[in-house]
mmCIF file of C-alpha atoms in Angstrom:
data_model
loop_
_atom_site.group_PDB
_atom_site.id
_atom_site.type_symbol
_atom_site.label_atom_id
_atom_site.label_comp_id
_atom_site.label_asym_id
_atom_site.label_seq_id
_atom_site.Cartn_x
_atom_site.Cartn_y
_atom_site.Cartn_z
ATOM 1 C CA MET A 700 -2.314 -35.548 -18.092
ATOM 2 C CA ASP A 701 -1.434 -33.788 -14.619
ATOM 3 C CA ASN A 702 -1.417 -29.927 -15.030
ATOM 4 C CA ARG A 703 0.196 -29.264 -11.669
ATOM 5 C CA VAL A 704 3.383 -27.396 -11.552
ATOM 6 C CA TYR A 705 5.955 -27.696 -8.997
ATOM 7 C CA THR A 706 8.972 -25.537 -9.608
ATOM 8 C CA GLN A 707 9.198 -22.001 -8.327
ATOM 9 C CA GLN A 708 9.439 -20.447 -11.695
ATOM 10 C CA ALA A 709 6.507 -22.440 -13.086
ATOM 11 C CA ILE A 710 4.452 -21.541 -10.172
ATOM 12 C CA LYS A 711 5.287 -17.763 -10.620
ATOM 13 C CA GLU A 712 4.286 -18.001 -14.270
ATOM 14 C CA VAL A 713 1.008 -19.426 -13.502
ATOM 15 C CA PHE A 714 0.159 -16.814 -11.170
ATOM 16 C CA TYR A 715 1.499 -14.047 -13.573
ATOM 17 C CA GLU A 716 -0.650 -15.506 -16.302
ATOM 18 C CA HIS A 717 -3.791 -15.833 -14.232
ATOM 19 C CA LEU A 718 -3.421 -12.265 -12.492
ATOM 20 C CA CYS A 719 -2.721 -10.584 -15.990
ATOM 21 C CA LYS A 720 -6.121 -11.798 -17.324
ATOM 22 C CA GLY A 721 -7.932 -10.703 -14.065
ATOM 23 C CA TYR A 722 -6.238 -7.296 -13.635
ATOM 24 C CA THR A 723 -5.853 -6.142 -17.231
ATOM 25 C CA GLU A 724 -7.736 -3.039 -17.787
ATOM 26 C CA GLN A 725 -10.475 -3.440 -20.625
ATOM 27 C CA LEU A 726 -11.558 -0.124 -21.745
ATOM 28 C CA CYS A 727 -14.643 0.762 -24.239
ATOM 29 C CA GLN A 728 -12.683 2.019 -27.152
ATOM 30 C CA SER A 729 -15.564 3.552 -28.978
ATOM 31 C CA SER A 730 -17.095 6.820 -27.501
ATOM 32 C CA GLU A 731 -20.157 6.143 -29.639
ATOM 33 C CA ALA A 732 -20.884 2.904 -28.076
ATOM 34 C CA LEU A 733 -20.414 4.564 -24.609
ATOM 35 C CA GLU A 734 -22.772 7.431 -25.460
ATOM 36 C CA GLY A 735 -25.160 5.034 -26.804
ATOM 37 C CA PHE A 736 -25.243 2.954 -23.750
ATOM 38 C CA LEU A 737 -25.410 6.100 -21.444
ATOM 39 C CA SER A 738 -28.344 7.507 -23.552
ATOM 40 C CA GLU A 739 -30.569 4.609 -22.507
ATOM 41 C CA VAL A 740 -29.714 4.757 -18.886
ATOM 42 C CA GLN A 741 -31.907 7.145 -16.734
ATOM 43 C CA LEU A 742 -29.601 8.549 -14.164
ATOM 44 C CA PRO A 743 -30.536 10.999 -11.488
ATOM 45 C CA SER A 744 -28.893 14.421 -12.019
ATOM 46 C CA LEU A 745 -28.067 17.121 -9.548
ATOM 47 C CA ASP A 746 -29.267 20.836 -9.135
ATOM 48 C CA PRO A 747 -27.017 23.622 -10.515
ATOM 49 C CA ASP A 748 -25.816 24.417 -6.987
ATOM 50 C CA SER A 749 -24.819 20.901 -6.228
ATOM 51 C CA ARG A 750 -22.979 20.702 -9.680
ATOM 52 C CA GLU A 751 -21.218 23.978 -8.847
ATOM 53 C CA SER A 752 -20.165 22.515 -5.518
ATOM 54 C CA LEU A 753 -18.884 19.202 -7.010
ATOM 55 C CA ASP A 754 -16.820 21.372 -9.656
ATOM 56 C CA ALA A 755 -15.195 23.195 -6.760
ATOM 57 C CA GLN A 756 -11.538 22.290 -6.137
ATOM 58 C CA LEU A 757 -10.674 20.021 -3.288
ATOM 59 C CA SER A 758 -10.435 21.536 0.106
ATOM 60 C CA LYS A 759 -7.571 21.347 2.563
ATOM 61 C CA GLY A 760 -10.007 22.426 5.326
ATOM 62 C CA GLU A 761 -12.621 19.793 4.745
ATOM 63 C CA GLU A 762 -11.528 16.755 2.852
ATOM 64 C CA VAL A 763 -7.829 16.245 3.723
ATOM 65 C CA PRO A 764 -8.194 16.157 7.320
ATOM 66 C CA ALA A 765 -11.339 13.739 7.215
ATOM 67 C CA VAL A 766 -9.189 11.430 5.077
ATOM 68 C CA PHE A 767 -5.962 11.492 7.306
ATOM 69 C CA GLN A 768 -8.183 10.587 10.174
ATOM 70 C CA CYS A 769 -9.597 7.660 8.278
ATOM 71 C CA LEU A 770 -6.167 6.072 7.283
ATOM 72 C CA LYS A 771 -5.922 2.813 9.175
ATOM 73 C CA PRO A 772 -2.686 2.428 10.940
ATOM 74 C CA ALA A 773 -0.654 -1.005 10.743
ATOM 75 C CA LYS A 774 -1.684 -1.839 7.394
ATOM 76 C CA THR A 775 0.717 -3.005 4.650
ATOM 77 C CA PRO A 776 1.778 -0.193 2.382
ATOM 78 C CA GLY A 777 1.712 -0.258 -1.473
ATOM 79 C CA SER A 778 4.933 -0.328 -3.583
ATOM 80 C CA ASP A 779 6.098 3.160 -2.470
ATOM 81 C CA GLY A 780 6.623 1.668 1.077
ATOM 82 C CA LEU A 781 4.994 4.619 2.805
ATOM 83 C CA PRO A 782 2.489 3.338 5.559
ATOM 84 C CA ALA A 783 -0.422 5.385 6.979
ATOM 85 C CA GLU A 784 1.568 6.227 10.014
ATOM 86 C CA PHE A 785 3.849 8.397 7.884
ATOM 87 C CA TYR A 786 1.077 10.545 6.682
ATOM 88 C CA HIS A 787 -0.499 10.714 10.202
ATOM 89 C CA ARG A 788 2.759 12.187 11.457
ATOM 90 C CA TYR A 789 3.597 14.572 8.759
ATOM 91 C CA ALA A 790 -0.028 15.471 7.739
ATOM 92 C CA GLY A 791 0.426 19.132 8.199
ATOM 93 C CA GLY A 792 3.455 19.372 5.828
ATOM 94 C CA LEU A 793 1.987 17.038 3.161
ATOM 95 C CA ALA A 794 -1.614 18.460 2.901
ATOM 96 C CA ASP A 795 -0.676 21.204 0.569
ATOM 97 C CA GLN A 796 1.378 18.965 -1.599
ATOM 98 C CA LEU A 797 -1.289 16.302 -1.845
ATOM 99 C CA LEU A 798 -3.898 18.727 -2.763
ATOM 100 C CA GLU A 799 -1.703 20.228 -5.435
ATOM 101 C CA VAL A 800 -0.765 16.745 -7.076
ATOM 102 C CA ASN A 801 -4.369 15.391 -6.818
ATOM 103 C CA GLY A 802 -5.970 18.704 -7.846
ATOM 104 C CA GLU A 803 -3.809 18.674 -10.990
ATOM 105 C CA ALA A 804 -4.500 15.000 -11.539
ATOM 106 C CA LEU A 805 -8.271 15.665 -11.532
ATOM 107 C CA GLN A 806 -8.044 18.797 -13.728
ATOM 108 C CA THR A 807 -5.809 17.329 -16.455
ATOM 109 C CA ARG A 808 -7.442 13.958 -15.955
ATOM 110 C CA TYR A 809 -3.865 12.443 -16.121
ATOM 111 C CA GLN A 810 -2.663 10.142 -13.379
ATOM 112 C CA LEU A 811 0.976 9.809 -12.611
ATOM 113 C CA ALA A 812 2.339 6.394 -12.817
ATOM 114 C CA PHE A 813 2.437 5.850 -9.084
ATOM 115 C CA MET A 814 -1.331 6.435 -9.097
ATOM 116 C CA GLN A 815 -1.852 3.395 -11.493
ATOM 117 C CA GLU A 816 0.409 0.893 -9.621
ATOM 118 C CA ALA A 817 -0.774 -1.828 -7.422
ATOM 119 C CA MET A 818 1.335 -4.546 -5.751
ATOM 120 C CA VAL A 819 -0.508 -7.973 -6.087
ATOM 121 C CA VAL A 820 0.243 -10.279 -3.042
ATOM 122 C CA MET A 821 -0.709 -13.771 -2.514
ATOM 123 C CA ILE A 822 -2.242 -14.637 0.898
ATOM 124 C CA LEU A 823 -0.692 -18.207 1.815
ATOM 125 C CA LYS A 824 -4.097 -19.984 2.206
ATOM 126 C CA PRO A 825 -5.276 -23.056 0.478
ATOM 127 C CA ASP A 826 -6.761 -20.917 -2.383
ATOM 128 C CA TYR A 827 -3.658 -18.318 -2.614
ATOM 129 C CA HIS A 828 -6.242 -15.472 -2.493
ATOM 130 C CA PRO A 829 -4.582 -12.337 -4.051
ATOM 131 C CA ILE A 830 -4.971 -8.879 -2.459
ATOM 132 C CA SER A 831 -3.977 -5.374 -4.300
ATOM 133 C CA LEU A 832 -1.831 -3.218 -2.201
ATOM 134 C CA LEU A 833 -2.388 0.328 -3.357
ATOM 135 C CA ASN A 834 -0.052 3.237 -2.663
ATOM 136 C CA MET A 835 -1.384 5.497 0.238
ATOM 137 C CA ASP A 836 -1.401 8.519 -2.090
ATOM 138 C CA VAL A 837 -4.178 6.736 -4.143
ATOM 139 C CA LYS A 838 -6.238 6.005 -0.988
ATOM 140 C CA ILE A 839 -5.857 9.558 0.085
ATOM 141 C CA LEU A 840 -7.154 10.808 -3.370
ATOM 142 C CA SER A 841 -9.979 8.245 -3.327
ATOM 143 C CA GLY A 842 -10.970 9.302 0.165
ATOM 144 C CA MET A 843 -10.827 13.080 -0.821
ATOM 145 C CA LEU A 844 -12.988 12.379 -3.636
ATOM 146 C CA VAL A 845 -15.450 10.369 -1.502
ATOM 147 C CA ALA A 846 -15.478 13.116 1.071
ATOM 148 C CA HIS A 847 -16.223 15.594 -1.870
ATOM 149 C CA LEU A 848 -19.084 13.430 -3.233
ATOM 150 C CA LEU A 849 -20.631 12.239 -0.023
ATOM 151 C CA PRO A 850 -22.928 15.371 0.659
ATOM 152 C CA HIS A 851 -24.667 14.445 -2.746
ATOM 153 C CA MET A 852 -25.075 10.697 -2.651
ATOM 154 C CA ALA A 853 -28.604 10.885 -1.229
ATOM 155 C CA THR A 854 -29.630 12.573 -4.499
ATOM 156 C CA LEU A 855 -27.598 10.240 -6.771
ATOM 157 C CA LYS A 856 -28.074 6.737 -5.356
ATOM 158 C CA HIS A 857 -30.998 4.731 -6.065
ATOM 159 C CA PRO A 858 -33.181 4.021 -3.011
ATOM 160 C CA ALA A 859 -32.558 0.165 -3.507
ATOM 161 C CA LYS A 860 -28.921 0.356 -3.618
ATOM 162 C CA LEU A 861 -27.323 -1.697 -0.713
ATOM 163 C CA GLY A 862 -23.678 -1.716 -0.803
ATOM 164 C CA PHE A 863 -20.934 0.738 -0.221
ATOM 165 C CA ILE A 864 -23.258 3.081 1.853
ATOM 166 C CA LEU A 865 -21.759 4.916 4.778
ATOM 167 C CA ARG A 866 -22.768 3.520 8.267
ATOM 168 C CA HIS A 867 -24.324 0.402 6.708
ATOM 169 C CA SER A 868 -23.204 -2.760 7.828
ATOM 170 C CA THR A 869 -23.418 -6.182 6.135
ATOM 171 C CA LEU A 870 -26.212 -6.951 8.448
ATOM 172 C CA HIS A 871 -28.142 -3.802 7.292
ATOM 173 C CA ASN A 872 -27.650 -4.664 3.636
ATOM 174 C CA LEU A 873 -28.660 -8.385 3.894
ATOM 175 C CA ARG A 874 -31.846 -7.445 5.939
ATOM 176 C CA ARG A 875 -32.696 -4.932 3.194
ATOM 177 C CA LEU A 876 -31.988 -7.366 0.431
ATOM 178 C CA ALA A 877 -34.287 -10.089 2.011
ATOM 179 C CA HIS A 878 -37.025 -7.401 2.356
ATOM 180 C CA VAL A 879 -36.739 -6.537 -1.373
ATOM 181 C CA TYR A 880 -36.355 -10.289 -2.364
ATOM 182 C CA TYR A 881 -39.524 -11.367 -0.576
ATOM 183 C CA ALA A 882 -41.725 -8.504 -1.398
ATOM 184 C CA PRO A 883 -41.565 -8.290 -5.127
ATOM 185 C CA GLN A 884 -45.192 -7.082 -5.344
ATOM 186 C CA LEU A 885 -44.161 -3.831 -3.714
ATOM 187 C CA LEU A 886 -41.923 -3.027 -6.467
ATOM 188 C CA ALA A 887 -43.110 -1.480 -9.721
ATOM 189 C CA ASP A 888 -39.843 -1.911 -11.682
ATOM 190 C CA GLU A 889 -37.639 -4.745 -12.300
ATOM 191 C CA TYR A 890 -34.678 -5.073 -10.156
ATOM 192 C CA MET A 891 -31.381 -7.033 -10.573
ATOM 193 C CA LEU A 892 -29.292 -8.477 -7.836
ATOM 194 C CA ALA A 893 -25.551 -7.950 -8.534
ATOM 195 C CA LEU A 894 -22.663 -9.372 -6.237
ATOM 196 C CA LEU A 895 -19.431 -7.650 -6.719
ATOM 197 C CA ASP A 896 -16.103 -9.661 -6.143
ATOM 198 C CA ASN A 897 -12.933 -8.443 -7.880
ATOM 199 C CA GLU A 898 -11.348 -11.743 -7.283
#
């Protein structure tokens, strides 16, 4: 039987069902299971001064300007409709409010509804590739946290970690991956290659 759908409503339903499966959050409900998993993992730790630095509140003088400079213009905004240009233009007046809202969200560990929203858009290509458009507030909060955490990353990341490293291009990552892959005798530990793709 032909599983193709042709009507606009049927196509919407297929996309909706597929994206609900892929984007539904699956949390570990058992704190015991999570603690059991983490107790077996050897994670690097920070010295007391670094911990105190991380516990400090986000700074208007350091994190906020760095994030505003990194916001790329001419990008499609999320469901709030506010593009990066809005934040560039009104950066001075928005910095205090963003610090207050983001600081409260971090302290209470409660995210407002708009921080949990994403607009999923299908790119009209043969495979209908979906992309998530996040609100600019979420990108700013993420950028502030990255700027806050960045000074400590050298201590926290494993030396063999390849992805998501500042100033590392895909070329650097592939070259290093090839070096690790073709020289297993240099490694005392077992390693795993994990490729991440949300779609």
